[in-house]
Tab-separated table of C-alpha atoms in Angstrom:
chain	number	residue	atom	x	y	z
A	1	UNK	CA	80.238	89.175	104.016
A	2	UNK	CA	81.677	88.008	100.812
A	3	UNK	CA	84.602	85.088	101.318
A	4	UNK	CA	87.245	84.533	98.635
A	5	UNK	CA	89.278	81.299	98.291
A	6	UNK	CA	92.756	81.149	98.864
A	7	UNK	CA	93.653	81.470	94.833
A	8	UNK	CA	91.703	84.430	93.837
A	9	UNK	CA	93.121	86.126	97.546
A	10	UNK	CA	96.531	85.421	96.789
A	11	UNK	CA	95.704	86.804	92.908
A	12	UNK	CA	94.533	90.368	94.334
A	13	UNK	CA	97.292	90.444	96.469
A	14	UNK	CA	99.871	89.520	94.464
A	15	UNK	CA	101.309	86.858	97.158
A	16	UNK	CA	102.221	83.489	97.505
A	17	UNK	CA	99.830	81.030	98.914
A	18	UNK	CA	102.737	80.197	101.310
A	19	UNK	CA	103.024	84.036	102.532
A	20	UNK	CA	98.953	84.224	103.011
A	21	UNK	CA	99.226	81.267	105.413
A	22	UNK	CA	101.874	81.763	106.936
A	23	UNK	CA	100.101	85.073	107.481
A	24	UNK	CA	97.021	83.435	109.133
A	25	UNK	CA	99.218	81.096	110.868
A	26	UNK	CA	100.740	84.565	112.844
A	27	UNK	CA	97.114	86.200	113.490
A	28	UNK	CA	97.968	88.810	110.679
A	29	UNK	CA	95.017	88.076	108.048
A	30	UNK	CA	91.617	87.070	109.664
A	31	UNK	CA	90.325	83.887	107.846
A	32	UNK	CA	87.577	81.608	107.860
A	33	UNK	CA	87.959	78.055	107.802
A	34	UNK	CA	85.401	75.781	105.982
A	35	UNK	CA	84.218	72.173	107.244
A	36	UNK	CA	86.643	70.735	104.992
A	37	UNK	CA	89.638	72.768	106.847
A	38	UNK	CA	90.091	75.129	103.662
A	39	UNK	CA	90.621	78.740	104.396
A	40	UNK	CA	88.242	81.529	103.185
A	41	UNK	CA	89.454	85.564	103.516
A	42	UNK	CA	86.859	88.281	103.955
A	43	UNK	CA	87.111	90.630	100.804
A	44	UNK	CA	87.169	93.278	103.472
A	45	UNK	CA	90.032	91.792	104.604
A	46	UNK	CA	92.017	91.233	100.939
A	47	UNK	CA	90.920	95.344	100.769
A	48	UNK	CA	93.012	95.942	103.984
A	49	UNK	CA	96.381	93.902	102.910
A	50	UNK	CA	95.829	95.542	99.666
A	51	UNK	CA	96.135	99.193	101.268
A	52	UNK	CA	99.430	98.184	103.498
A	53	UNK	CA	101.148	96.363	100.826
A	54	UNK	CA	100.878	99.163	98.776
A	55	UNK	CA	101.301	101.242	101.479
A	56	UNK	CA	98.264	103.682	101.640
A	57	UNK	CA	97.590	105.766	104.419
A	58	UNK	CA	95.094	105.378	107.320
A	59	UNK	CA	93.528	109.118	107.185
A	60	UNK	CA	91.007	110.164	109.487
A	61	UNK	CA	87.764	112.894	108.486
A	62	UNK	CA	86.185	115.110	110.963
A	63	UNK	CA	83.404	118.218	110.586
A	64	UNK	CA	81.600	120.536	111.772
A	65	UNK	CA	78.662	122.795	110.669
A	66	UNK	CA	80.434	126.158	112.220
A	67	UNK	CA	83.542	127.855	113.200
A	68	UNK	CA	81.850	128.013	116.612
A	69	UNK	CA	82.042	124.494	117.280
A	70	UNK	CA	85.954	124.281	117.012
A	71	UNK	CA	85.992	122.218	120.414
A	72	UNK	CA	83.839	119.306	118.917
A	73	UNK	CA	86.633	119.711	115.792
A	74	UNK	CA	89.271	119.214	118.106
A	75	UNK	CA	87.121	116.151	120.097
A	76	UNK	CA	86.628	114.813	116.874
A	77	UNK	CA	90.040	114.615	115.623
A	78	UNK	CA	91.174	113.570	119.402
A	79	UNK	CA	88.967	110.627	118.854
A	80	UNK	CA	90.033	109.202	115.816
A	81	UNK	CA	94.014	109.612	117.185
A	82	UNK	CA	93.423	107.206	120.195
A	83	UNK	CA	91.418	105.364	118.395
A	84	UNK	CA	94.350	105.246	115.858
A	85	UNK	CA	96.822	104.339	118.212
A	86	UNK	CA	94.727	102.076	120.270
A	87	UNK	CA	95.220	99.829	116.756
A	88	UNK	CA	99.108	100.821	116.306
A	89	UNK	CA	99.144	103.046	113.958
A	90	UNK	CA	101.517	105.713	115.157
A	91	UNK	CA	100.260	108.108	112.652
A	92	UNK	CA	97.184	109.126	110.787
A	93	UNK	CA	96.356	112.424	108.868
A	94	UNK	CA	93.038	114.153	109.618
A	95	UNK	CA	91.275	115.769	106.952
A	96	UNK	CA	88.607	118.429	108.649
A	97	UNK	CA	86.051	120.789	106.942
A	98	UNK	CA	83.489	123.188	108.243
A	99	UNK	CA	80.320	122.745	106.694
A	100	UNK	CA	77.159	121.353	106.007
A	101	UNK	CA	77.371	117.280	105.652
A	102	UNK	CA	75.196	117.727	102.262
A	103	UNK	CA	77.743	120.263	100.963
A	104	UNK	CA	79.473	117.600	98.409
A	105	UNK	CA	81.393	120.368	97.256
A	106	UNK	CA	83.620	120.310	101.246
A	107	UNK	CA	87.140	121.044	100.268
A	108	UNK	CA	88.980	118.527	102.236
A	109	UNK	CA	85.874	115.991	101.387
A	110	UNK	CA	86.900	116.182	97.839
A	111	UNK	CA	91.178	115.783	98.999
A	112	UNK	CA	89.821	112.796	100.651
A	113	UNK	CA	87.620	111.292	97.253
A	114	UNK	CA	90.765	112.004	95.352
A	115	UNK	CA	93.113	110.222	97.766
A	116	UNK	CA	90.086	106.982	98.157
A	117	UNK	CA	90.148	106.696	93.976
A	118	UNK	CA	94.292	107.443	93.370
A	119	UNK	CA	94.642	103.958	96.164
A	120	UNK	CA	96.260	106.352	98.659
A	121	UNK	CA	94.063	105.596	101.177
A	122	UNK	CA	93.873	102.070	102.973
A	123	UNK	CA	91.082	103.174	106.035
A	124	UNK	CA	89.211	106.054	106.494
A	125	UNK	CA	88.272	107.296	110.037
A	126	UNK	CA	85.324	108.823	111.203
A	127	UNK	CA	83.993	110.005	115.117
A	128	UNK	CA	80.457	109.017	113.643
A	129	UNK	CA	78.876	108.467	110.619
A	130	UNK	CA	77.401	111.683	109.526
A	131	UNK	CA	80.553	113.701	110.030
A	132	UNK	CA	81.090	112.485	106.634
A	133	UNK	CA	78.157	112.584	104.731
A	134	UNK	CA	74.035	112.939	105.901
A	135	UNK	CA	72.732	110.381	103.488
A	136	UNK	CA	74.288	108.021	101.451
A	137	UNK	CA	77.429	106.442	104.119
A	138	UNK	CA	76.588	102.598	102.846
A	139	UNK	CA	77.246	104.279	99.310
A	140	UNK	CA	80.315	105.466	100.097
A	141	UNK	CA	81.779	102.106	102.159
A	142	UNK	CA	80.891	100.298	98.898
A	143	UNK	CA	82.707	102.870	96.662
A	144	UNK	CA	85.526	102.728	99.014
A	145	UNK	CA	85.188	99.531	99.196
A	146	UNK	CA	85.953	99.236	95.112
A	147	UNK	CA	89.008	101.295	95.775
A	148	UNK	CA	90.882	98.987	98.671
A	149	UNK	CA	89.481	101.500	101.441
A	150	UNK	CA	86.795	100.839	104.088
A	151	UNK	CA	85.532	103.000	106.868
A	152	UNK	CA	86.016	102.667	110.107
A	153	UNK	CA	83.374	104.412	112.665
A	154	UNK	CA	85.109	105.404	116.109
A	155	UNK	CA	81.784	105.589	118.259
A	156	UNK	CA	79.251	103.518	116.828
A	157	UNK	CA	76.028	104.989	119.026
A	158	UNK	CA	73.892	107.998	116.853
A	159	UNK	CA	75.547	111.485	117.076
A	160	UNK	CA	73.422	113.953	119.194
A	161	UNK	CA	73.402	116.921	116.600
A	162	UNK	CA	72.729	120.336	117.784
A	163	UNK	CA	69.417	121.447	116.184
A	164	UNK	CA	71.161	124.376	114.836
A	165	UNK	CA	72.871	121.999	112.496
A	166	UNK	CA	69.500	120.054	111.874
A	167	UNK	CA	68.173	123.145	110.832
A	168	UNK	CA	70.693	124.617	108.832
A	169	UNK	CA	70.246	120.862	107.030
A	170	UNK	CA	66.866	121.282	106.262
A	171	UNK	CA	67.367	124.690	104.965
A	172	UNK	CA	69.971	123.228	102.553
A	173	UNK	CA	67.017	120.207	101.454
A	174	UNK	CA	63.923	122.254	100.789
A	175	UNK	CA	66.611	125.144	99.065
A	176	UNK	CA	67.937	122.690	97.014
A	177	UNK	CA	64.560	121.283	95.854
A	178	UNK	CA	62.759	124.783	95.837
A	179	UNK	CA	65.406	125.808	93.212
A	180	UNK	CA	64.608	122.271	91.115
A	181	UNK	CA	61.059	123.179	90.768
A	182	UNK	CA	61.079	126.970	90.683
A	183	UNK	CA	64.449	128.553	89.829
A	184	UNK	CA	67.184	129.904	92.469
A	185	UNK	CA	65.603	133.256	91.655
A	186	UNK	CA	61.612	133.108	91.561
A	187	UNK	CA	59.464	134.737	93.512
A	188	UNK	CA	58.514	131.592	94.569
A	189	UNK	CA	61.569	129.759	95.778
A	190	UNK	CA	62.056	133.149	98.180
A	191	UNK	CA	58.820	132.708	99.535
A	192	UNK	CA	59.018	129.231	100.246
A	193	UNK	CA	62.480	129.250	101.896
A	194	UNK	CA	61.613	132.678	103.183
A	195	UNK	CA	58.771	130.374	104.864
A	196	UNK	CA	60.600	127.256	106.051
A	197	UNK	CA	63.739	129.511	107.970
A	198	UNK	CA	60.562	131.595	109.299
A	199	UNK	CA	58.968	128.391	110.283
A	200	UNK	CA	62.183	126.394	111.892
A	201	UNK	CA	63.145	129.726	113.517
A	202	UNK	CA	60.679	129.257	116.203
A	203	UNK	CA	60.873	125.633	117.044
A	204	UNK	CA	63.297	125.798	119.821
């Protein structure tokens, strides 16, 4: 966890060194205080002021691999609400797309990338991790991160993914990496994905 003195806070946030105290002083900026008695901010922290002085939005993200698994789309998004309001904020927008999580072309994925690099977006909320992205989340919190946004994970324990999804994943990696080698339309890459959907077909 990166600390920042009180100077180069205040410069980020465009404050007074007054205002950032007096801040602390109320419980409304969570600081460190040295052996000496100085303060120290979390950067995480400076991103978060950042976001509500300039007033982004809290905006939630929720998927799922089908359109038959609307209820665990509607659990999802139920989620991040209480967990919204459990923090008072009255209101947060949630983004939702249907799809694979290595599809980085989701629709509302991208709205959401756009938002995170325009500064429109102070803290993204997620029911777990990969209902944003397989591979890659620590990425992402650092890119986010750049931008004045950080993640927030509602239920920190692993998802239990239906093996459907799992496959369908795997499907998606060896595709992906058959057409690298071979071409989306050899011979070859049908055979070998031909193979694996064969092969993953029977493993329930």
């Amino acid at each position: 966890m990166q600390l920042l003195n009180m100077k180069k806070a205040c410069e980020r946030l465009g404050v007074h060194p007054n205002t950032l105290r007096r801040w602390i002083k109320e419980g409304k900026v969570r600081a460190v205080r040295t052996p000496k008695g100085r303060f120290r901010i979390p950067e995480d922290e400076v991103s978060r002021l950042m976001g509500e002085i300039r007033g982004a939005k809290i905006v939630g993200y929720a998927r799922v691999s089908s359109s038959s698994q609307k209820d665990d789309l509607e659990r999802q998004r139920q989620l991040i609400k209480e967990h919204a309001q459990k923090q008072g904020h009255r209101e947060v927008e949630v983004l939702s797309d249907t799809g694979s999580g290595l599809n980085e072309k989701r629709r509302s994925y991208l709205k959401l990338l756009g938002m995170v690099a325009e500064r429109k977006v102070s803290t993204i909320m997620v029911a777990y991790k990969d209902r944003l992205t397989r591979f890659g989340f620590e990425t992402l919190e650092k890119l986010f991160s750049s931008f004045g946004a950080k993640i927030e994970v509602v239920n920190q324990e692993e998802e239990k993914t239906p093996q459907e999804e799992l496959i369908q994943d795997l499907i998606t990696i060896v595709s992906h990496f058959a057409g690298r080698l071979y071409g989306m339309r050899s011979h070859k890459y049908n055979r070998v994905v031909e193979g694996v959907k064969q092969l993953v077909s029977g493993s329930g």
